[in-house]
Amino acid sequence: MQKPSIPKGTRDFGPAQVARRQHIFNVIRRTFESFGFAPLETPTLENLSVLTGKYGDEGDQLLFKVLNSGDFAKDVTAEDLATGSKALLPKVAEKGLRYDLTVPFARYVAMNRGTLTFPFKRYQMQPVWRADRPQRGRYREFYQCDADVVGTDSLLCEAEIVLMMAQVLGGLGLHDFTIKINHRGVLRNIYQALGGEGRETDLFVAIDKLDKIGRDGVSKELLERGFSAGTIETLFALLSVEGSYEEKLQRLLVGFVTAGVEPDGARPDAADEDAAANYRGLTELAQVRDLLVASGFKQFDRLEFDPTLARGLSYYTGCIFEVKINNVQMGSVSGGGRYDNLTGSFGLPGVSGVGFSFGVDRLYDCLEALDLFTVTGETPTRCLITHFDVASGRAALPLLAQLRAAGIPAELYPDAKKLGVQFKYADAKGIPLVIIMGPEEVAAGVVKVKIMQSGEEKVLPLGEVVAALTAE
């Protein structure tokens, strides 16, 4: 007999876990819809040509490739099979499981450009797959909840991402969090301040690992990638600026000017008096904060400008975001950023977009670790009707139908068993009310309603049961 198992990095979810996960989905969905985002779904499978080259070298290595179905074998030669040639892969795998929801969204926009109204705002809540090493908070199959808007470069979108992040976390009871924000332009300016030594992408990838492998680990990686020790010291001097949001912007500005970094141009609506206006990254970060002030955002103690935030995905071009729950040992629970030309990969250039994603599985782990779940029952059933014998069971069916029609989740115990067994069933499933409807109650035209938590019982006329439970 085969021992049952599931693939590493995947999990089963029982009724109680699903109820808790649905609570997370519902909070996120309500928030997204309150900001004007509409739902969208894309296929589990995407062509590999859609996925590859969008996530950087490390991301491409984590793609799950799916073997072709049907008669693909006729295209594979015996020599391919014997040698394990790399030429075999394109012949047997032309599709892959989606790695995230952003690239499929960009593909969707490009394919449906003629039917969409821009700016186009969508949210998407579906599973994604990554061939990563499984560990706590990192799974091979997990859910993402994305919200993106394409067709505008307005920084109002970035400000509203911060607002949505804070609203969702507050709605879940998570109040000790940090929303980190940076800008790819700031990182490019830092690279320029280093004299353009080494590859820019290598620098970003290494910085993105700072919170995982520390300064020593990042230094070692940069040395291996050809950066000099002096350049690395300059890098950490720029990254370690301290102070408030505004103070960090000002100190980086001084660092860029001192290092002779060439201005990269500001947005057309940048204020003339803005000292950082010649540097797009700095001025956009300042403007996002101004928009948040105007929007009434009150949680600036939770918003941090972090020059070390890099976000490893290669398609980001502007503001980038990440969210950490401070009182739990867990990676980021949310992240995202601006991408100026992701749809250009699919033949629709010049369409700027920005978005972010919540990782439901990490949010779940955080809420569980902090004991913040208010949804605890394994079942939505509100009341159980007991089953004494065939006659009383049949007599209970009209009441069961009436309860359900009134919007009260209810069930009739399916078998005629001892009352203690049926009470034990209700207690194990967290059903709060039990309606006792035996032969005596049927004959008298009444029922007993038992409150499981307190043990209290009350007798009600059969015709008043639905109204009484609806009123509670």
PDB file of C-alpha atoms in Angstrom, residues 94-301:
ATOM      1  CA  GLU A  94       6.836  25.011 -23.776  1.00  0.00           C
ATOM      2  CA  LYS A  95       4.602  26.052 -20.865  1.00  0.00           C
ATOM      3  CA  GLY A  96       5.125  26.899 -17.219  1.00  0.00           C
ATOM      4  CA  LEU A  97       3.168  27.514 -14.020  1.00  0.00           C
ATOM      5  CA  ARG A  98       2.789  31.235 -13.403  1.00  0.00           C
ATOM      6  CA  TYR A  99       5.522  32.683 -11.182  1.00  0.00           C
ATOM      7  CA  ASP A 100       3.549  35.771 -10.211  1.00  0.00           C
ATOM      8  CA  LEU A 101       0.394  37.599 -11.279  1.00  0.00           C
ATOM      9  CA  THR A 102       2.004  40.758 -12.680  1.00  0.00           C
ATOM     10  CA  VAL A 103       3.554  39.347 -15.852  1.00  0.00           C
ATOM     11  CA  PRO A 104       0.360  37.447 -16.810  1.00  0.00           C
ATOM     12  CA  PHE A 105      -1.531  40.699 -16.178  1.00  0.00           C
ATOM     13  CA  ALA A 106       0.788  42.594 -18.545  1.00  0.00           C
ATOM     14  CA  ARG A 107       0.265  39.872 -21.141  1.00  0.00           C
ATOM     15  CA  TYR A 108      -3.518  40.168 -20.659  1.00  0.00           C
ATOM     16  CA  VAL A 109      -3.416  43.950 -21.107  1.00  0.00           C
ATOM     17  CA  ALA A 110      -1.440  43.631 -24.325  1.00  0.00           C
ATOM     18  CA  MET A 111      -3.814  40.995 -25.711  1.00  0.00           C
ATOM     19  CA  ASN A 112      -6.951  42.949 -24.781  1.00  0.00           C
ATOM     20  CA  ARG A 113      -5.778  46.520 -25.358  1.00  0.00           C
ATOM     21  CA  GLY A 114      -8.677  47.284 -27.696  1.00  0.00           C
ATOM     22  CA  THR A 115     -11.362  46.421 -25.127  1.00  0.00           C
ATOM     23  CA  LEU A 116      -9.915  48.025 -21.978  1.00  0.00           C
ATOM     24  CA  THR A 117     -10.567  51.475 -20.560  1.00  0.00           C
ATOM     25  CA  PHE A 118      -7.346  53.118 -19.412  1.00  0.00           C
ATOM     26  CA  PRO A 119      -6.238  53.686 -16.746  1.00  0.00           C
ATOM     27  CA  PHE A 120      -7.151  50.044 -16.127  1.00  0.00           C
ATOM     28  CA  LYS A 121      -7.360  48.921 -12.495  1.00  0.00           C
ATOM     29  CA  ARG A 122      -7.594  45.257 -11.620  1.00  0.00           C
ATOM     30  CA  TYR A 123      -7.104  42.990  -8.635  1.00  0.00           C
ATOM     31  CA  GLN A 124      -6.293  39.304  -8.852  1.00  0.00           C
ATOM     32  CA  MET A 125      -6.305  36.609  -6.144  1.00  0.00           C
ATOM     33  CA  GLN A 126      -4.845  33.316  -7.384  1.00  0.00           C
ATOM     34  CA  PRO A 127      -2.085  30.808  -6.573  1.00  0.00           C
ATOM     35  CA  VAL A 128       1.428  31.032  -8.022  1.00  0.00           C
ATOM     36  CA  TRP A 129       4.295  28.538  -8.059  1.00  0.00           C
ATOM     37  CA  ARG A 130       8.040  28.857  -7.511  1.00  0.00           C
ATOM     38  CA  ALA A 131      10.607  26.060  -7.418  1.00  0.00           C
ATOM     39  CA  ASP A 132      12.163  27.465  -4.256  1.00  0.00           C
ATOM     40  CA  ARG A 133      13.601  25.633  -1.249  1.00  0.00           C
ATOM     41  CA  PRO A 134      10.601  25.141   1.071  1.00  0.00           C
ATOM     42  CA  GLN A 135      10.797  26.659   4.556  1.00  0.00           C
ATOM     43  CA  ARG A 136       8.555  28.502   6.992  1.00  0.00           C
ATOM     44  CA  GLY A 137       6.965  31.413   5.169  1.00  0.00           C
ATOM     45  CA  ARG A 138       8.303  30.252   1.795  1.00  0.00           C
ATOM     46  CA  TYR A 139       6.283  27.705  -0.156  1.00  0.00           C
ATOM     47  CA  ARG A 140       6.322  26.320  -3.670  1.00  0.00           C
ATOM     48  CA  GLU A 141       2.592  26.912  -4.067  1.00  0.00           C
ATOM     49  CA  PHE A 142       1.097  30.004  -2.486  1.00  0.00           C
ATOM     50  CA  TYR A 143      -1.576  32.632  -3.035  1.00  0.00           C
ATOM     51  CA  GLN A 144      -0.952  36.209  -4.072  1.00  0.00           C
ATOM     52  CA  CYS A 145      -3.465  39.043  -3.993  1.00  0.00           C
ATOM     53  CA  ASP A 146      -2.426  41.708  -6.504  1.00  0.00           C
ATOM     54  CA  ALA A 147      -3.748  45.175  -7.269  1.00  0.00           C
ATOM     55  CA  ASP A 148      -2.332  46.962 -10.332  1.00  0.00           C
ATOM     56  CA  VAL A 149      -3.193  50.000 -12.436  1.00  0.00           C
ATOM     57  CA  VAL A 150      -1.789  50.520 -15.935  1.00  0.00           C
ATOM     58  CA  GLY A 151      -2.059  53.422 -18.330  1.00  0.00           C
ATOM     59  CA  THR A 152      -0.968  56.237 -16.016  1.00  0.00           C
ATOM     60  CA  ASP A 153       2.271  57.432 -14.436  1.00  0.00           C
ATOM     61  CA  SER A 154       0.472  59.453 -11.747  1.00  0.00           C
ATOM     62  CA  LEU A 155       2.104  59.183  -8.326  1.00  0.00           C
ATOM     63  CA  LEU A 156      -1.383  59.140  -6.823  1.00  0.00           C
ATOM     64  CA  CYS A 157      -1.269  55.404  -7.598  1.00  0.00           C
ATOM     65  CA  GLU A 158       1.849  54.962  -5.437  1.00  0.00           C
ATOM     66  CA  ALA A 159       0.251  56.913  -2.604  1.00  0.00           C
ATOM     67  CA  GLU A 160      -2.871  54.766  -2.783  1.00  0.00           C
ATOM     68  CA  ILE A 161      -0.759  51.605  -2.600  1.00  0.00           C
ATOM     69  CA  VAL A 162       0.489  52.802   0.789  1.00  0.00           C
ATOM     70  CA  LEU A 163      -3.090  53.572   1.843  1.00  0.00           C
ATOM     71  CA  MET A 164      -4.315  50.118   0.773  1.00  0.00           C
ATOM     72  CA  MET A 165      -1.441  48.358   2.522  1.00  0.00           C
ATOM     73  CA  ALA A 166      -2.196  50.151   5.794  1.00  0.00           C
ATOM     74  CA  GLN A 167      -5.956  49.566   5.488  1.00  0.00           C
ATOM     75  CA  VAL A 168      -5.618  45.824   4.895  1.00  0.00           C
ATOM     76  CA  LEU A 169      -3.165  45.322   7.741  1.00  0.00           C
ATOM     77  CA  GLY A 170      -5.352  47.326  10.109  1.00  0.00           C
ATOM     78  CA  GLY A 171      -8.395  45.332   8.997  1.00  0.00           C
ATOM     79  CA  LEU A 172      -6.584  42.120   9.912  1.00  0.00           C
ATOM     80  CA  GLY A 173      -5.584  43.447  13.327  1.00  0.00           C
ATOM     81  CA  LEU A 174      -1.907  43.859  12.386  1.00  0.00           C
ATOM     82  CA  HIS A 175      -0.798  47.230  13.730  1.00  0.00           C
ATOM     83  CA  ASP A 176       2.937  46.801  14.326  1.00  0.00           C
ATOM     84  CA  PHE A 177       4.209  46.937  10.752  1.00  0.00           C
ATOM     85  CA  THR A 178       6.604  48.894   8.564  1.00  0.00           C
ATOM     86  CA  ILE A 179       5.890  49.919   4.974  1.00  0.00           C
ATOM     87  CA  LYS A 180       9.263  50.375   3.299  1.00  0.00           C
ATOM     88  CA  ILE A 181       9.544  52.484   0.172  1.00  0.00           C
ATOM     89  CA  ASN A 182      12.444  53.217  -2.172  1.00  0.00           C
ATOM     90  CA  HIS A 183      12.921  54.080  -5.834  1.00  0.00           C
ATOM     91  CA  ARG A 184      14.914  52.342  -8.546  1.00  0.00           C
ATOM     92  CA  GLY A 185      16.116  55.807  -9.584  1.00  0.00           C
ATOM     93  CA  VAL A 186      17.721  56.226  -6.159  1.00  0.00           C
ATOM     94  CA  LEU A 187      19.484  52.895  -6.604  1.00  0.00           C
ATOM     95  CA  ARG A 188      20.677  53.944 -10.056  1.00  0.00           C
ATOM     96  CA  ASN A 189      22.006  57.195  -8.582  1.00  0.00           C
ATOM     97  CA  ILE A 190      23.816  55.186  -5.911  1.00  0.00           C
ATOM     98  CA  TYR A 191      25.343  53.047  -8.650  1.00  0.00           C
ATOM     99  CA  GLN A 192      26.483  56.217 -10.410  1.00  0.00           C
ATOM    100  CA  ALA A 193      27.930  57.524  -7.145  1.00  0.00           C
ATOM    101  CA  LEU A 194      30.065  54.383  -7.060  1.00  0.00           C
ATOM    102  CA  GLY A 195      31.583  55.341 -10.384  1.00  0.00           C
ATOM    103  CA  GLY A 196      29.602  52.809 -12.412  1.00  0.00           C
ATOM    104  CA  GLU A 197      31.831  49.953 -11.267  1.00  0.00           C
ATOM    105  CA  GLY A 198      30.581  46.438 -11.960  1.00  0.00           C
ATOM    106  CA  ARG A 199      27.159  45.505 -13.282  1.00  0.00           C
ATOM    107  CA  GLU A 200      24.163  47.534 -12.101  1.00  0.00           C
ATOM    108  CA  THR A 201      21.976  44.414 -11.924  1.00  0.00           C
ATOM    109  CA  ASP A 202      24.537  42.624  -9.751  1.00  0.00           C
ATOM    110  CA  LEU A 203      24.476  45.564  -7.360  1.00  0.00           C
ATOM    111  CA  PHE A 204      20.677  45.552  -7.069  1.00  0.00           C
ATOM    112  CA  VAL A 205      20.496  41.785  -6.568  1.00  0.00           C
ATOM    113  CA  ALA A 206      23.121  41.913  -3.817  1.00  0.00           C
ATOM    114  CA  ILE A 207      21.487  44.861  -2.005  1.00  0.00           C
ATOM    115  CA  ASP A 208      18.164  43.018  -2.091  1.00  0.00           C
ATOM    116  CA  LYS A 209      19.721  40.282   0.069  1.00  0.00           C
ATOM    117  CA  LEU A 210      20.973  42.669   2.773  1.00  0.00           C
ATOM    118  CA  ASP A 211      18.295  41.753   5.322  1.00  0.00           C
ATOM    119  CA  LYS A 212      18.867  38.042   4.674  1.00  0.00           C
ATOM    120  CA  ILE A 213      22.676  37.670   4.576  1.00  0.00           C
ATOM    121  CA  GLY A 214      23.775  40.903   6.252  1.00  0.00           C
ATOM    122  CA  ARG A 215      26.480  43.386   5.376  1.00  0.00           C
ATOM    123  CA  ASP A 216      29.270  40.792   5.387  1.00  0.00           C
ATOM    124  CA  GLY A 217      27.359  38.501   3.043  1.00  0.00           C
ATOM    125  CA  VAL A 218      26.553  41.322   0.629  1.00  0.00           C
ATOM    126  CA  SER A 219      30.175  42.533   0.697  1.00  0.00           C
ATOM    127  CA  LYS A 220      31.422  39.044  -0.095  1.00  0.00           C
ATOM    128  CA  GLU A 221      28.988  38.686  -2.986  1.00  0.00           C
ATOM    129  CA  LEU A 222      29.920  42.080  -4.449  1.00  0.00           C
ATOM    130  CA  LEU A 223      33.627  41.295  -4.194  1.00  0.00           C
ATOM    131  CA  GLU A 224      32.992  38.061  -6.068  1.00  0.00           C
ATOM    132  CA  ARG A 225      31.131  40.029  -8.740  1.00  0.00           C
ATOM    133  CA  GLY A 226      34.059  42.392  -9.317  1.00  0.00           C
ATOM    134  CA  PHE A 227      33.323  45.363  -7.059  1.00  0.00           C
ATOM    135  CA  SER A 228      36.306  46.805  -5.169  1.00  0.00           C
ATOM    136  CA  ALA A 229      36.536  47.041  -1.380  1.00  0.00           C
ATOM    137  CA  GLY A 230      36.612  50.878  -1.566  1.00  0.00           C
ATOM    138  CA  THR A 231      33.486  50.960  -3.707  1.00  0.00           C
ATOM    139  CA  ILE A 232      31.705  48.687  -1.247  1.00  0.00           C
ATOM    140  CA  GLU A 233      32.590  51.014   1.633  1.00  0.00           C
ATOM    141  CA  THR A 234      31.177  53.970  -0.307  1.00  0.00           C
ATOM    142  CA  LEU A 235      28.035  51.944  -0.987  1.00  0.00           C
ATOM    143  CA  PHE A 236      27.366  51.258   2.675  1.00  0.00           C
ATOM    144  CA  ALA A 237      28.054  54.865   3.582  1.00  0.00           C
ATOM    145  CA  LEU A 238      25.236  55.891   1.216  1.00  0.00           C
ATOM    146  CA  LEU A 239      22.896  53.102   2.309  1.00  0.00           C
ATOM    147  CA  SER A 240      23.318  53.809   6.015  1.00  0.00           C
ATOM    148  CA  VAL A 241      21.846  57.328   6.012  1.00  0.00           C
ATOM    149  CA  GLU A 242      19.690  57.867   9.076  1.00  0.00           C
ATOM    150  CA  GLY A 243      16.896  60.161  10.146  1.00  0.00           C
ATOM    151  CA  SER A 244      13.307  60.821   9.171  1.00  0.00           C
ATOM    152  CA  TYR A 245      11.874  60.266   5.701  1.00  0.00           C
ATOM    153  CA  GLU A 246      12.711  63.850   4.674  1.00  0.00           C
ATOM    154  CA  GLU A 247      16.141  63.829   6.345  1.00  0.00           C
ATOM    155  CA  LYS A 248      17.185  60.709   4.465  1.00  0.00           C
ATOM    156  CA  LEU A 249      16.132  62.291   1.164  1.00  0.00           C
ATOM    157  CA  GLN A 250      18.184  65.385   1.938  1.00  0.00           C
ATOM    158  CA  ARG A 251      21.264  63.456   3.043  1.00  0.00           C
ATOM    159  CA  LEU A 252      21.217  61.269  -0.051  1.00  0.00           C
ATOM    160  CA  LEU A 253      20.897  64.394  -2.175  1.00  0.00           C
ATOM    161  CA  VAL A 254      24.050  65.777  -0.569  1.00  0.00           C
ATOM    162  CA  GLY A 255      25.765  62.439  -1.172  1.00  0.00           C
ATOM    163  CA  PHE A 256      24.825  62.409  -4.850  1.00  0.00           C
ATOM    164  CA  VAL A 257      25.910  66.000  -5.423  1.00  0.00           C
ATOM    165  CA  THR A 258      29.209  65.412  -3.591  1.00  0.00           C
ATOM    166  CA  ALA A 259      29.858  62.288  -5.672  1.00  0.00           C
ATOM    167  CA  GLY A 260      29.177  64.218  -8.891  1.00  0.00           C
ATOM    168  CA  VAL A 261      26.152  62.147  -9.884  1.00  0.00           C
ATOM    169  CA  GLU A 262      24.626  63.541 -13.048  1.00  0.00           C
ATOM    170  CA  PRO A 263      20.972  64.631 -12.626  1.00  0.00           C
ATOM    171  CA  ASP A 264      18.612  62.131 -14.246  1.00  0.00           C
ATOM    172  CA  GLY A 265      15.700  64.534 -14.702  1.00  0.00           C
ATOM    173  CA  ALA A 266      12.687  65.210 -12.551  1.00  0.00           C
ATOM    174  CA  ARG A 267       9.015  64.795 -13.276  1.00  0.00           C
ATOM    175  CA  PRO A 268       7.402  67.750 -15.109  1.00  0.00           C
ATOM    176  CA  ASP A 269       5.244  68.535 -12.076  1.00  0.00           C
ATOM    177  CA  ALA A 270       8.194  68.686  -9.638  1.00  0.00           C
ATOM    178  CA  ALA A 271       8.164  71.877  -7.595  1.00  0.00           C
ATOM    179  CA  ASP A 272      10.927  74.365  -8.483  1.00  0.00           C
ATOM    180  CA  GLU A 273      11.808  74.845  -4.851  1.00  0.00           C
ATOM    181  CA  ASP A 274      12.335  71.100  -4.352  1.00  0.00           C
ATOM    182  CA  ALA A 275      16.078  70.750  -3.773  1.00  0.00           C
ATOM    183  CA  ALA A 276      16.017  67.167  -5.016  1.00  0.00           C
ATOM    184  CA  ALA A 277      14.127  67.981  -8.207  1.00  0.00           C
ATOM    185  CA  ASN A 278      17.063  67.102 -10.432  1.00  0.00           C
ATOM    186  CA  TYR A 279      16.935  63.498  -9.253  1.00  0.00           C
ATOM    187  CA  ARG A 280      13.806  61.678 -10.316  1.00  0.00           C
ATOM    188  CA  GLY A 281      13.891  59.062  -7.562  1.00  0.00           C
ATOM    189  CA  LEU A 282      14.286  61.547  -4.728  1.00  0.00           C
ATOM    190  CA  THR A 283      11.648  63.954  -6.007  1.00  0.00           C
ATOM    191  CA  GLU A 284       9.081  61.209  -6.651  1.00  0.00           C
ATOM    192  CA  LEU A 285       9.552  59.842  -3.142  1.00  0.00           C
ATOM    193  CA  ALA A 286       9.005  63.361  -1.771  1.00  0.00           C
ATOM    194  CA  GLN A 287       5.862  63.784  -3.870  1.00  0.00           C
ATOM    195  CA  VAL A 288       4.413  60.447  -2.731  1.00  0.00           C
ATOM    196  CA  ARG A 289       4.756  61.625   0.849  1.00  0.00           C
ATOM    197  CA  ASP A 290       3.061  64.951   0.002  1.00  0.00           C
ATOM    198  CA  LEU A 291       0.130  63.079  -1.573  1.00  0.00           C
ATOM    199  CA  LEU A 292      -0.208  60.924   1.524  1.00  0.00           C
ATOM    200  CA  VAL A 293      -0.329  64.030   3.709  1.00  0.00           C
ATOM    201  CA  ALA A 294      -3.058  65.463   1.479  1.00  0.00           C
ATOM    202  CA  SER A 295      -4.956  62.153   1.667  1.00  0.00           C
ATOM    203  CA  GLY A 296      -5.077  62.295   5.460  1.00  0.00           C
ATOM    204  CA  PHE A 297      -2.656  59.424   6.033  1.00  0.00           C
ATOM    205  CA  LYS A 298      -1.850  59.310   9.763  1.00  0.00           C
ATOM    206  CA  GLN A 299       0.635  56.444  10.039  1.00  0.00           C
ATOM    207  CA  PHE A 300       3.903  58.052   8.957  1.00  0.00           C
ATOM    208  CA  ASP A 301       5.574  56.307  11.885  1.00  0.00           C
TER     209      ASP A 301
END
